[in-house]
mmCIF file with all atom_site columns, C-alpha atoms in Angstrom:
data_model
loop_
_atom_site.group_PDB
_atom_site.id
_atom_site.type_symbol
_atom_site.label_atom_id
_atom_site.label_alt_id
_atom_site.label_comp_id
_atom_site.label_asym_id
_atom_site.label_entity_id
_atom_site.label_seq_id
_atom_site.pdbx_PDB_ins_code
_atom_site.Cartn_x
_atom_site.Cartn_y
_atom_site.Cartn_z
_atom_site.occupancy
_atom_site.B_iso_or_equiv
_atom_site.pdbx_formal_charge
_atom_site.auth_seq_id
_atom_site.auth_comp_id
_atom_site.auth_asym_id
_atom_site.auth_atom_id
_atom_site.pdbx_PDB_model_num
ATOM 1   C CA . MET I 1 1   ? 78.077 15.325 152.787 1.00 47.00 ? 1   MET I CA 1
ATOM 2   C CA . GLY I 1 2   ? 78.634 18.989 152.065 1.00 51.00 ? 2   GLY I CA 1
ATOM 3   C CA . THR I 1 3   ? 76.450 21.807 153.250 1.00 57.00 ? 3   THR I CA 1
ATOM 4   C CA . ALA I 1 4   ? 73.504 22.279 151.110 1.00 73.00 ? 4   ALA I CA 1
ATOM 5   C CA . LYS I 1 5   ? 74.052 25.535 149.219 1.00 91.00 ? 5   LYS I CA 1
ATOM 6   C CA . ARG I 1 6   ? 71.734 28.608 150.248 1.00 96.00 ? 6   ARG I CA 1
ATOM 7   C CA . GLN I 1 7   ? 69.413 29.564 147.676 1.00 98.00 ? 7   GLN I CA 1
ATOM 8   C CA . PRO I 1 8   ? 67.160 32.419 148.369 1.00 98.00 ? 8   PRO I CA 1
ATOM 9   C CA . TRP I 1 9   ? 64.388 34.575 147.044 1.00 98.00 ? 9   TRP I CA 1
ATOM 10  C CA . VAL I 1 10  ? 65.060 37.945 146.679 1.00 98.00 ? 10  VAL I CA 1
ATOM 11  C CA . VAL I 1 11  ? 62.377 40.584 148.162 1.00 99.00 ? 11  VAL I CA 1
ATOM 12  C CA . GLY I 1 12  ? 62.864 43.890 146.617 1.00 98.00 ? 12  GLY I CA 1
ATOM 13  C CA . VAL I 1 13  ? 60.993 46.625 148.213 1.00 98.00 ? 13  VAL I CA 1
ATOM 14  C CA . SER I 1 14  ? 60.030 49.930 146.049 1.00 98.00 ? 14  SER I CA 1
ATOM 15  C CA . GLY I 1 15  ? 58.773 52.950 147.129 1.00 97.00 ? 15  GLY I CA 1
ATOM 16  C CA . ALA I 1 16  ? 55.055 52.426 146.497 1.00 97.00 ? 16  ALA I CA 1
ATOM 17  C CA . SER I 1 17  ? 52.190 52.429 149.118 1.00 97.00 ? 17  SER I CA 1
ATOM 18  C CA . GLY I 1 18  ? 51.806 48.936 150.195 1.00 97.00 ? 18  GLY I CA 1
ATOM 19  C CA . THR I 1 19  ? 54.491 48.025 152.336 1.00 97.00 ? 19  THR I CA 1
ATOM 20  C CA . PRO I 1 20  ? 52.565 45.527 154.535 1.00 98.00 ? 20  PRO I CA 1
ATOM 21  C CA . TYR I 1 21  ? 52.411 43.552 151.439 1.00 98.00 ? 21  TYR I CA 1
ATOM 22  C CA . ALA I 1 22  ? 55.987 43.193 151.600 1.00 98.00 ? 22  ALA I CA 1
ATOM 23  C CA . ALA I 1 23  ? 55.964 42.621 155.295 1.00 98.00 ? 23  ALA I CA 1
ATOM 24  C CA . SER I 1 24  ? 53.434 39.406 154.543 1.00 98.00 ? 24  SER I CA 1
ATOM 25  C CA . VAL I 1 25  ? 55.401 38.142 151.903 1.00 98.00 ? 25  VAL I CA 1
ATOM 26  C CA . ILE I 1 26  ? 58.753 38.073 153.868 1.00 98.00 ? 26  ILE I CA 1
ATOM 27  C CA . ARG I 1 27  ? 56.965 36.334 156.842 1.00 98.00 ? 27  ARG I CA 1
ATOM 28  C CA . ALA I 1 28  ? 55.664 33.722 154.718 1.00 98.00 ? 28  ALA I CA 1
ATOM 29  C CA . LEU I 1 29  ? 58.532 33.011 153.218 1.00 98.00 ? 29  LEU I CA 1
ATOM 30  C CA . LEU I 1 30  ? 60.380 32.591 156.406 1.00 98.00 ? 30  LEU I CA 1
ATOM 31  C CA . ALA I 1 31  ? 57.632 30.440 157.668 1.00 97.00 ? 31  ALA I CA 1
ATOM 32  C CA . ALA I 1 32  ? 57.940 28.445 154.764 1.00 98.00 ? 32  ALA I CA 1
ATOM 33  C CA . GLY I 1 33  ? 61.283 27.540 155.194 1.00 97.00 ? 33  GLY I CA 1
ATOM 34  C CA . GLU I 1 34  ? 62.739 29.894 152.588 1.00 98.00 ? 34  GLU I CA 1
ATOM 35  C CA . ALA I 1 35  ? 66.010 32.142 152.568 1.00 98.00 ? 35  ALA I CA 1
ATOM 36  C CA . VAL I 1 36  ? 65.269 35.836 151.873 1.00 98.00 ? 36  VAL I CA 1
ATOM 37  C CA . ASP I 1 37  ? 67.675 38.109 150.282 1.00 98.00 ? 37  ASP I CA 1
ATOM 38  C CA . LEU I 1 38  ? 66.257 41.865 151.002 1.00 98.00 ? 38  LEU I CA 1
ATOM 39  C CA . ILE I 1 39  ? 66.800 44.868 149.046 1.00 98.00 ? 39  ILE I CA 1
ATOM 40  C CA . VAL I 1 40  ? 64.619 47.914 150.259 1.00 98.00 ? 40  VAL I CA 1
ATOM 41  C CA . SER I 1 41  ? 64.683 50.898 147.920 1.00 98.00 ? 41  SER I CA 1
ATOM 42  C CA . ARG I 1 42  ? 65.650 54.306 149.267 1.00 97.00 ? 42  ARG I CA 1
ATOM 43  C CA . ALA I 1 43  ? 62.395 55.456 148.842 1.00 97.00 ? 43  ALA I CA 1
ATOM 44  C CA . ALA I 1 44  ? 60.713 52.710 150.268 1.00 98.00 ? 44  ALA I CA 1
ATOM 45  C CA . ARG I 1 45  ? 62.539 53.699 153.681 1.00 98.00 ? 45  ARG I CA 1
ATOM 46  C CA . LEU I 1 46  ? 60.233 56.871 153.555 1.00 98.00 ? 46  LEU I CA 1
ATOM 47  C CA . THR I 1 47  ? 57.265 54.757 152.676 1.00 98.00 ? 47  THR I CA 1
ATOM 48  C CA . ILE I 1 48  ? 57.707 52.617 155.540 1.00 98.00 ? 48  ILE I CA 1
ATOM 49  C CA . LEU I 1 49  ? 58.219 55.399 157.808 1.00 98.00 ? 49  LEU I CA 1
ATOM 50  C CA . ASP I 1 50  ? 55.364 57.071 156.729 1.00 98.00 ? 50  ASP I CA 1
ATOM 51  C CA . GLU I 1 51  ? 52.817 53.600 156.796 1.00 98.00 ? 51  GLU I CA 1
ATOM 52  C CA . THR I 1 52  ? 54.238 52.057 160.036 1.00 97.00 ? 52  THR I CA 1
ATOM 53  C CA . GLY I 1 53  ? 56.419 54.481 161.727 1.00 97.00 ? 53  GLY I CA 1
ATOM 54  C CA . ILE I 1 54  ? 59.313 52.756 161.691 1.00 98.00 ? 54  ILE I CA 1
ATOM 55  C CA . SER I 1 55  ? 63.024 53.910 160.531 1.00 97.00 ? 55  SER I CA 1
ATOM 56  C CA . PHE I 1 56  ? 64.684 51.595 158.022 1.00 97.00 ? 56  PHE I CA 1
ATOM 57  C CA . ARG I 1 57  ? 68.507 51.892 158.480 1.00 97.00 ? 57  ARG I CA 1
ATOM 58  C CA . ASP I 1 58  ? 71.497 50.006 156.788 1.00 96.00 ? 58  ASP I CA 1
ATOM 59  C CA . ALA I 1 59  ? 73.196 50.061 159.920 1.00 96.00 ? 59  ALA I CA 1
ATOM 60  C CA . HIS I 1 60  ? 70.271 48.748 162.180 1.00 97.00 ? 60  HIS I CA 1
ATOM 61  C CA . TRP I 1 61  ? 68.738 46.534 159.397 1.00 98.00 ? 61  TRP I CA 1
ATOM 62  C CA . ARG I 1 62  ? 67.820 43.635 161.563 1.00 97.00 ? 62  ARG I CA 1
ATOM 63  C CA . ALA I 1 63  ? 65.859 45.285 164.318 1.00 97.00 ? 63  ALA I CA 1
ATOM 64  C CA . ASP I 1 64  ? 64.244 47.401 162.007 1.00 98.00 ? 64  ASP I CA 1
ATOM 65  C CA . LEU I 1 65  ? 62.729 44.712 160.119 1.00 98.00 ? 65  LEU I CA 1
ATOM 66  C CA . ALA I 1 66  ? 62.007 42.623 163.064 1.00 98.00 ? 66  ALA I CA 1
ATOM 67  C CA . GLN I 1 67  ? 59.990 45.550 164.208 1.00 98.00 ? 67  GLN I CA 1
ATOM 68  C CA . TRP I 1 68  ? 58.560 45.912 160.814 1.00 98.00 ? 68  TRP I CA 1
ATOM 69  C CA . LEU I 1 69  ? 57.689 42.251 160.898 1.00 98.00 ? 69  LEU I CA 1
ATOM 70  C CA . GLY I 1 70  ? 56.461 42.020 164.233 1.00 97.00 ? 70  GLY I CA 1
ATOM 71  C CA . VAL I 1 71  ? 58.925 39.635 165.390 1.00 96.00 ? 71  VAL I CA 1
ATOM 72  C CA . GLU I 1 72  ? 60.859 41.451 168.129 1.00 92.00 ? 72  GLU I CA 1
ATOM 73  C CA . GLY I 1 73  ? 62.746 39.203 170.617 1.00 91.00 ? 73  GLY I CA 1
ATOM 74  C CA . PRO I 1 74  ? 66.023 37.195 170.898 1.00 88.00 ? 74  PRO I CA 1
ATOM 75  C CA . ASP I 1 75  ? 64.469 34.622 168.572 1.00 92.00 ? 75  ASP I CA 1
ATOM 76  C CA . ASP I 1 76  ? 63.186 36.945 165.884 1.00 95.00 ? 76  ASP I CA 1
ATOM 77  C CA . GLY I 1 77  ? 63.712 34.161 163.159 1.00 96.00 ? 77  GLY I CA 1
ATOM 78  C CA . LEU I 1 78  ? 65.565 36.226 161.081 1.00 98.00 ? 78  LEU I CA 1
ATOM 79  C CA . ASP I 1 79  ? 69.123 34.263 160.985 1.00 97.00 ? 79  ASP I CA 1
ATOM 80  C CA . ASP I 1 80  ? 68.210 33.317 157.034 1.00 97.00 ? 80  ASP I CA 1
ATOM 81  C CA . VAL I 1 81  ? 67.696 36.825 155.892 1.00 98.00 ? 81  VAL I CA 1
ATOM 82  C CA . ARG I 1 82  ? 70.518 38.869 154.232 1.00 98.00 ? 82  ARG I CA 1
ATOM 83  C CA . TYR I 1 83  ? 70.222 42.174 153.541 1.00 98.00 ? 83  TYR I CA 1
ATOM 84  C CA . TRP I 1 84  ? 71.712 44.069 150.474 1.00 98.00 ? 84  TRP I CA 1
ATOM 85  C CA . SER I 1 85  ? 72.175 48.208 150.151 1.00 98.00 ? 85  SER I CA 1
ATOM 86  C CA . ALA I 1 86  ? 69.844 49.720 147.479 1.00 98.00 ? 86  ALA I CA 1
ATOM 87  C CA . GLY I 1 87  ? 73.105 51.375 146.622 1.00 97.00 ? 87  GLY I CA 1
ATOM 88  C CA . ASP I 1 88  ? 75.698 48.598 146.865 1.00 98.00 ? 88  ASP I CA 1
ATOM 89  C CA . PHE I 1 89  ? 76.074 47.225 142.741 1.00 97.00 ? 89  PHE I CA 1
ATOM 90  C CA . ALA I 1 90  ? 78.648 44.753 144.100 1.00 98.00 ? 90  ALA I CA 1
ATOM 91  C CA . ALA I 1 91  ? 75.965 43.111 145.885 1.00 98.00 ? 91  ALA I CA 1
ATOM 92  C CA . GLY I 1 92  ? 75.720 39.033 145.486 1.00 98.00 ? 92  GLY I CA 1
ATOM 93  C CA . PRO I 1 93  ? 72.322 39.071 143.874 1.00 98.00 ? 93  PRO I CA 1
ATOM 94  C CA . SER I 1 94  ? 73.749 41.547 141.136 1.00 98.00 ? 94  SER I CA 1
ATOM 95  C CA . SER I 1 95  ? 75.686 38.534 139.738 1.00 98.00 ? 95  SER I CA 1
ATOM 96  C CA . GLY I 1 96  ? 73.659 35.997 137.640 1.00 98.00 ? 96  GLY I CA 1
ATOM 97  C CA . SER I 1 97  ? 76.005 33.753 139.387 1.00 98.00 ? 97  SER I CA 1
ATOM 98  C CA . TYR I 1 98  ? 74.630 34.172 142.680 1.00 98.00 ? 98  TYR I CA 1
ATOM 99  C CA . PRO I 1 99  ? 72.620 31.331 143.407 1.00 97.00 ? 99  PRO I CA 1
ATOM 100 C CA . ALA I 1 100 ? 68.957 33.147 143.593 1.00 98.00 ? 100 ALA I CA 1
ATOM 101 C CA . LYS I 1 101 ? 65.545 31.059 142.904 1.00 98.00 ? 101 LYS I CA 1
ATOM 102 C CA . GLY I 1 102 ? 64.095 34.645 141.863 1.00 98.00 ? 102 GLY I CA 1
ATOM 103 C CA . MET I 1 103 ? 62.727 37.716 142.613 1.00 99.00 ? 103 MET I CA 1
ATOM 104 C CA . LEU I 1 104 ? 59.565 39.462 144.105 1.00 99.00 ? 104 LEU I CA 1
ATOM 105 C CA . VAL I 1 105 ? 59.307 43.011 143.675 1.00 98.00 ? 105 VAL I CA 1
ATOM 106 C CA . VAL I 1 106 ? 56.450 44.297 146.293 1.00 98.00 ? 106 VAL I CA 1
ATOM 107 C CA . PRO I 1 107 ? 54.874 46.596 145.956 1.00 98.00 ? 107 PRO I CA 1
ATOM 108 C CA . ALA I 1 108 ? 56.238 47.697 142.956 1.00 98.00 ? 108 ALA I CA 1
ATOM 109 C CA . THR I 1 109 ? 56.448 51.677 141.830 1.00 98.00 ? 109 THR I CA 1
ATOM 110 C CA . THR I 1 110 ? 55.724 52.555 138.232 1.00 98.00 ? 110 THR I CA 1
ATOM 111 C CA . GLY I 1 111 ? 59.308 53.936 138.217 1.00 98.00 ? 111 GLY I CA 1
ATOM 112 C CA . ALA I 1 112 ? 60.418 50.314 138.981 1.00 98.00 ? 112 ALA I CA 1
ATOM 113 C CA . VAL I 1 113 ? 58.567 49.204 136.699 1.00 98.00 ? 113 VAL I CA 1
ATOM 114 C CA . ALA I 1 114 ? 59.895 51.168 133.742 1.00 98.00 ? 114 ALA I CA 1
ATOM 115 C CA . GLY I 1 115 ? 63.177 50.790 135.219 1.00 98.00 ? 115 GLY I CA 1
ATOM 116 C CA . ILE I 1 116 ? 62.977 46.975 135.110 1.00 98.00 ? 116 ILE I CA 1
ATOM 117 C CA . ALA I 1 117 ? 61.137 46.895 131.616 1.00 98.00 ? 117 ALA I CA 1
ATOM 118 C CA . LEU I 1 118 ? 63.937 49.070 129.858 1.00 98.00 ? 118 LEU I CA 1
ATOM 119 C CA . GLY I 1 119 ? 66.957 47.653 131.621 1.00 97.00 ? 119 GLY I CA 1
ATOM 120 C CA . LEU I 1 120 ? 67.795 50.734 133.253 1.00 97.00 ? 120 LEU I CA 1
ATOM 121 C CA . SER I 1 121 ? 69.446 49.076 136.462 1.00 97.00 ? 121 SER I CA 1
ATOM 122 C CA . LYS I 1 122 ? 69.406 52.684 138.149 1.00 97.00 ? 122 LYS I CA 1
ATOM 123 C CA . ASP I 1 123 ? 69.447 50.827 141.905 1.00 98.00 ? 123 ASP I CA 1
ATOM 124 C CA . LEU I 1 124 ? 70.411 47.471 142.939 1.00 98.00 ? 124 LEU I CA 1
ATOM 125 C CA . LEU I 1 125 ? 66.504 46.429 143.104 1.00 98.00 ? 125 LEU I CA 1
ATOM 126 C CA . GLN I 1 126 ? 66.260 47.381 139.291 1.00 98.00 ? 126 GLN I CA 1
ATOM 127 C CA . ARG I 1 127 ? 70.134 45.670 138.893 1.00 98.00 ? 127 ARG I CA 1
ATOM 128 C CA . VAL I 1 128 ? 68.909 42.214 139.938 1.00 98.00 ? 128 VAL I CA 1
ATOM 129 C CA . ALA I 1 129 ? 65.188 42.511 138.402 1.00 98.00 ? 129 ALA I CA 1
ATOM 130 C CA . SER I 1 130 ? 67.007 42.725 135.256 1.00 98.00 ? 130 SER I CA 1
ATOM 131 C CA . VAL I 1 131 ? 69.828 39.906 136.034 1.00 98.00 ? 131 VAL I CA 1
ATOM 132 C CA . THR I 1 132 ? 66.651 37.795 137.300 1.00 98.00 ? 132 THR I CA 1
ATOM 133 C CA . LEU I 1 133 ? 65.225 38.179 133.803 1.00 98.00 ? 133 LEU I CA 1
ATOM 134 C CA . LYS I 1 134 ? 68.365 37.555 131.692 1.00 98.00 ? 134 LYS I CA 1
ATOM 135 C CA . GLU I 1 135 ? 69.113 34.347 133.920 1.00 98.00 ? 135 GLU I CA 1
ATOM 136 C CA . ARG I 1 136 ? 65.400 33.158 132.873 1.00 98.00 ? 136 ARG I CA 1
ATOM 137 C CA . ARG I 1 137 ? 64.060 33.015 136.653 1.00 98.00 ? 137 ARG I CA 1
ATOM 138 C CA . PRO I 1 138 ? 60.747 33.713 138.100 1.00 98.00 ? 138 PRO I CA 1
ATOM 139 C CA . LEU I 1 139 ? 60.250 37.481 138.162 1.00 98.00 ? 139 LEU I CA 1
ATOM 140 C CA . VAL I 1 140 ? 56.851 38.747 140.118 1.00 98.00 ? 140 VAL I CA 1
ATOM 141 C CA . VAL I 1 141 ? 56.487 42.053 139.703 1.00 98.00 ? 141 VAL I CA 1
ATOM 142 C CA . CYS I 1 142 ? 53.334 43.383 142.456 1.00 98.00 ? 142 CYS I CA 1
ATOM 143 C CA . VAL I 1 143 ? 52.525 46.881 141.029 1.00 98.00 ? 143 VAL I CA 1
ATOM 144 C CA . ARG I 1 144 ? 50.644 49.216 143.003 1.00 96.00 ? 144 ARG I CA 1
ATOM 145 C CA . GLU I 1 145 ? 49.196 52.039 141.423 1.00 96.00 ? 145 GLU I CA 1
ATOM 146 C CA . THR I 1 146 ? 45.982 52.932 140.127 1.00 96.00 ? 146 THR I CA 1
ATOM 147 C CA . PRO I 1 147 ? 44.932 54.180 137.452 1.00 97.00 ? 147 PRO I CA 1
ATOM 148 C CA . LEU I 1 148 ? 47.556 53.329 135.002 1.00 97.00 ? 148 LEU I CA 1
ATOM 149 C CA . ASN I 1 149 ? 48.319 55.029 132.176 1.00 98.00 ? 149 ASN I CA 1
ATOM 150 C CA . GLY I 1 150 ? 49.281 54.045 128.560 1.00 98.00 ? 150 GLY I CA 1
ATOM 151 C CA . VAL I 1 151 ? 53.176 54.180 129.110 1.00 98.00 ? 151 VAL I CA 1
ATOM 152 C CA . THR I 1 152 ? 53.035 52.227 132.341 1.00 98.00 ? 152 THR I CA 1
ATOM 153 C CA . LEU I 1 153 ? 50.622 49.779 130.477 1.00 98.00 ? 153 LEU I CA 1
ATOM 154 C CA . LYS I 1 154 ? 52.953 49.394 127.700 1.00 98.00 ? 154 LYS I CA 1
ATOM 155 C CA . HIS I 1 155 ? 55.980 48.411 130.459 1.00 98.00 ? 155 HIS I CA 1
ATOM 156 C CA . LEU I 1 156 ? 54.036 46.121 132.282 1.00 98.00 ? 156 LEU I CA 1
ATOM 157 C CA . VAL I 1 157 ? 53.108 44.350 128.496 1.00 98.00 ? 157 VAL I CA 1
ATOM 158 C CA . GLU I 1 158 ? 56.884 44.313 127.797 1.00 98.00 ? 158 GLU I CA 1
ATOM 159 C CA . LEU I 1 159 ? 57.580 42.408 131.382 1.00 98.00 ? 159 LEU I CA 1
ATOM 160 C CA . ASP I 1 160 ? 55.305 39.871 130.704 1.00 98.00 ? 160 ASP I CA 1
ATOM 161 C CA . ALA I 1 161 ? 56.934 39.491 127.096 1.00 98.00 ? 161 ALA I CA 1
ATOM 162 C CA . GLN I 1 162 ? 60.448 39.267 128.853 1.00 98.00 ? 162 GLN I CA 1
ATOM 163 C CA . GLY I 1 163 ? 58.927 36.474 131.485 1.00 98.00 ? 163 GLY I CA 1
ATOM 164 C CA . ALA I 1 164 ? 57.823 38.115 134.174 1.00 98.00 ? 164 ALA I CA 1
ATOM 165 C CA . VAL I 1 165 ? 54.477 37.683 136.253 1.00 98.00 ? 165 VAL I CA 1
ATOM 166 C CA . VAL I 1 166 ? 52.884 40.929 136.302 1.00 98.00 ? 166 VAL I CA 1
ATOM 167 C CA . LEU I 1 167 ? 50.808 40.851 139.677 1.00 98.00 ? 167 LEU I CA 1
ATOM 168 C CA . PRO I 1 168 ? 48.200 43.998 140.479 1.00 98.00 ? 168 PRO I CA 1
ATOM 169 C CA . ALA I 1 169 ? 47.830 44.522 144.210 1.00 97.00 ? 169 ALA I CA 1
ATOM 170 C CA . SER I 1 170 ? 44.377 43.796 143.853 1.00 96.00 ? 170 SER I CA 1
ATOM 171 C CA . PRO I 1 171 ? 42.778 42.030 146.883 1.00 94.00 ? 171 PRO I CA 1
ATOM 172 C CA . GLY I 1 172 ? 39.966 39.256 146.064 1.00 91.00 ? 172 GLY I CA 1
ATOM 173 C CA . PHE I 1 173 ? 36.874 39.185 148.568 1.00 90.00 ? 173 PHE I CA 1
ATOM 174 C CA . TYR I 1 174 ? 35.780 35.723 147.590 1.00 86.00 ? 174 TYR I CA 1
ATOM 175 C CA . ALA I 1 175 ? 38.151 34.265 150.463 1.00 86.00 ? 175 ALA I CA 1
ATOM 176 C CA . GLY I 1 176 ? 35.960 35.947 152.724 1.00 84.00 ? 176 GLY I CA 1
ATOM 177 C CA . GLY I 1 177 ? 38.635 38.483 154.128 1.00 85.00 ? 177 GLY I CA 1
ATOM 178 C CA . SER I 1 178 ? 36.912 41.088 156.060 1.00 85.00 ? 178 SER I CA 1
ATOM 179 C CA . THR I 1 179 ? 40.069 43.108 157.551 1.00 95.00 ? 179 THR I CA 1
ATOM 180 C CA . VAL I 1 180 ? 43.060 44.992 156.245 1.00 95.00 ? 180 VAL I CA 1
ATOM 181 C CA . ARG I 1 181 ? 45.362 42.293 157.417 1.00 96.00 ? 181 ARG I CA 1
ATOM 182 C CA . GLU I 1 182 ? 43.144 39.542 155.488 1.00 95.00 ? 182 GLU I CA 1
ATOM 183 C CA . LEU I 1 183 ? 43.000 41.558 152.522 1.00 96.00 ? 183 LEU I CA 1
ATOM 184 C CA . VAL I 1 184 ? 46.467 42.308 152.486 1.00 97.00 ? 184 VAL I CA 1
ATOM 185 C CA . ASP I 1 185 ? 47.724 38.229 153.229 1.00 97.00 ? 185 ASP I CA 1
ATOM 186 C CA . PHE I 1 186 ? 45.390 37.471 150.365 1.00 96.00 ? 186 PHE I CA 1
ATOM 187 C CA . VAL I 1 187 ? 47.510 39.540 148.125 1.00 98.00 ? 187 VAL I CA 1
ATOM 188 C CA . ALA I 1 188 ? 51.146 38.117 149.296 1.00 98.00 ? 188 ALA I CA 1
ATOM 189 C CA . GLY I 1 189 ? 49.670 34.638 148.760 1.00 98.00 ? 189 GLY I CA 1
ATOM 190 C CA . ARG I 1 190 ? 48.885 35.516 145.231 1.00 98.00 ? 190 ARG I CA 1
ATOM 191 C CA . VAL I 1 191 ? 52.461 36.579 145.022 1.00 98.00 ? 191 VAL I CA 1
ATOM 192 C CA . LEU I 1 192 ? 53.555 33.127 146.447 1.00 98.00 ? 192 LEU I CA 1
ATOM 193 C CA . ASP I 1 193 ? 51.395 31.238 144.631 1.00 98.00 ? 193 ASP I CA 1
ATOM 194 C CA . ALA I 1 194 ? 52.963 32.777 141.299 1.00 98.00 ? 194 ALA I CA 1
ATOM 195 C CA . VAL I 1 195 ? 56.554 31.386 142.252 1.00 98.00 ? 195 VAL I CA 1
ATOM 196 C CA . GLY I 1 196 ? 54.812 27.880 143.976 1.00 98.00 ? 196 GLY I CA 1
ATOM 197 C CA . VAL I 1 197 ? 55.639 28.293 147.863 1.00 98.00 ? 197 VAL I CA 1
ATOM 198 C CA . PRO I 1 198 ? 53.668 27.090 150.191 1.00 98.00 ? 198 PRO I CA 1
ATOM 199 C CA . HIS I 1 199 ? 51.461 28.986 152.444 1.00 98.00 ? 199 HIS I CA 1
ATOM 200 C CA . SER I 1 200 ? 48.294 29.461 154.244 1.00 95.00 ? 200 SER I CA 1
ATOM 201 C CA . LEU I 1 201 ? 47.824 32.925 153.941 1.00 96.00 ? 201 LEU I CA 1
ATOM 202 C CA . TYR I 1 202 ? 44.118 32.865 152.607 1.00 94.00 ? 202 TYR I CA 1
ATOM 203 C CA . LEU I 1 203 ? 41.421 30.541 152.230 1.00 91.00 ? 203 LEU I CA 1
ATOM 204 C CA . ARG I 1 204 ? 41.330 28.848 148.725 1.00 90.00 ? 204 ARG I CA 1
ATOM 205 C CA . TRP I 1 205 ? 38.297 28.798 146.093 1.00 87.00 ? 205 TRP I CA 1
ATOM 206 C CA . GLU I 1 206 ? 36.604 25.477 146.204 1.00 82.00 ? 206 GLU I CA 1
ATOM 207 C CA . GLY I 1 207 ? 33.864 25.675 143.738 1.00 84.00 ? 207 GLY I CA 1
ATOM 208 C CA . GLU I 1 208 ? 31.216 26.312 146.188 1.00 82.00 ? 208 GLU I CA 1
ATOM 209 C CA . LEU I 1 209 ? 29.513 30.121 146.841 1.00 84.00 ? 209 LEU I CA 1
ATOM 210 C CA . GLY I 1 210 ? 30.062 31.433 150.374 1.00 74.00 ? 210 GLY I CA 1
ATOM 211 C CA . ALA I 1 211 ? 32.077 28.225 151.537 1.00 74.00 ? 211 ALA I CA 1
ATOM 212 C CA . ALA I 1 212 ? 35.374 30.352 152.221 1.00 70.00 ? 212 ALA I CA 1
ATOM 213 C CA . ALA I 1 213 ? 33.330 33.132 154.212 1.00 66.00 ? 213 ALA I CA 1
ATOM 214 C CA . ARG I 1 214 ? 31.644 30.665 156.300 1.00 71.00 ? 214 ARG I CA 1
ATOM 215 C CA . LYS I 1 215 ? 34.603 28.836 157.333 1.00 68.00 ? 215 LYS I CA 1
ATOM 216 C CA . ALA I 1 216 ? 36.347 32.202 158.190 1.00 62.00 ? 216 ALA I CA 1
ATOM 217 C CA . ASP I 1 217 ? 33.828 32.986 160.239 1.00 68.00 ? 217 ASP I CA 1
ATOM 218 C CA . GLY I 1 218 ? 34.143 29.428 161.964 1.00 67.00 ? 218 GLY I CA 1
ATOM 219 C CA . GLY I 1 219 ? 30.380 28.835 161.032 1.00 58.00 ? 219 GLY I CA 1
ATOM 220 C CA . GLU I 1 220 ? 28.708 25.402 159.213 1.00 51.00 ? 220 GLU I CA 1
ATOM 221 C CA . ASP I 1 221 ? 27.932 25.612 155.396 1.00 49.00 ? 221 ASP I CA 1
ATOM 222 C CA . VAL I 1 222 ? 24.344 25.999 154.940 1.00 40.00 ? 222 VAL I CA 1
ATOM 223 C CA . PRO I 1 223 ? 22.361 24.886 152.007 1.00 40.00 ? 223 PRO I CA 1
ATOM 224 C CA . THR I 1 224 ? 22.316 26.972 148.806 1.00 38.00 ? 224 THR I CA 1
ATOM 225 C CA . GLU I 1 225 ? 19.404 28.383 147.037 1.00 39.00 ? 225 GLU I CA 1
ATOM 226 C CA . GLY I 1 226 ? 17.587 25.189 145.152 1.00 40.00 ? 226 GLY I CA 1
ATOM 227 C CA . GLU I 1 227 ? 18.719 22.319 147.707 1.00 39.00 ? 227 GLU I CA 1
#
C-alpha cells in the first residue's frame, strides 16, 4: 500500500484587520484532520503584530504560529502545516500541479480582492488564488472591509463570476455568540462550511427562536409565546 498523498488547504492571510479569523480557521482545519499550507503576506505580518503583539518570522514561523494559535509546547499539533514565504513564487502551491484541495483567503484586503480578481499575482498569495481559480478548485475570499466602494464591489462580483465564494467577515448573532471569540468562530465556521469541512465552531440554526442562545447558556428550552 502506498502512502496517501498529502492534499492541503491553502490558507492565505492578507493584511486586513481580522487575523483572529485566520487563527480560528487554521485551528479548526487541523482539528478536522486537514493538512494546511500557510501563506502570510508581508502586510499581514504587521497586522498580526499590531493585533496580537506576535512577530511572524519566516525563520521562526512554527514557533510564531504556535504562539499565535495558542498551542505552544512540545506537542503543538503543527506537524501537518507547511509554510510558504509570500515572496516565494517557486513554492509548491504556485503550480496547478500541486495537489491542493483549495484556498481560503482569511481575512482578505480590498487590495488582495482586486489582485485576485484581475489576476495580477503580485505576491504568492495572489498567485495561488489565481491558480486555484484556473484549476476550478474551491476559493473562499473572506473580505474584511467596510464600507465597500463601487470598484471593490465590482471586483467581488467578478470573483463570484469566476467561481469564488465571496464571504464577508460578518458575524451572525442568532447562534448565541456573546464574546469576541464566539463571534470570530462564527465567521471561521462559515468559511469552513463553504468548503464542506466539518467543525463545531458555532451552534447551528435549527428553526427554533432562541434555542441556540439557550443552549449556549446551558439553559433549558422555554415555551415560546402562544404555546
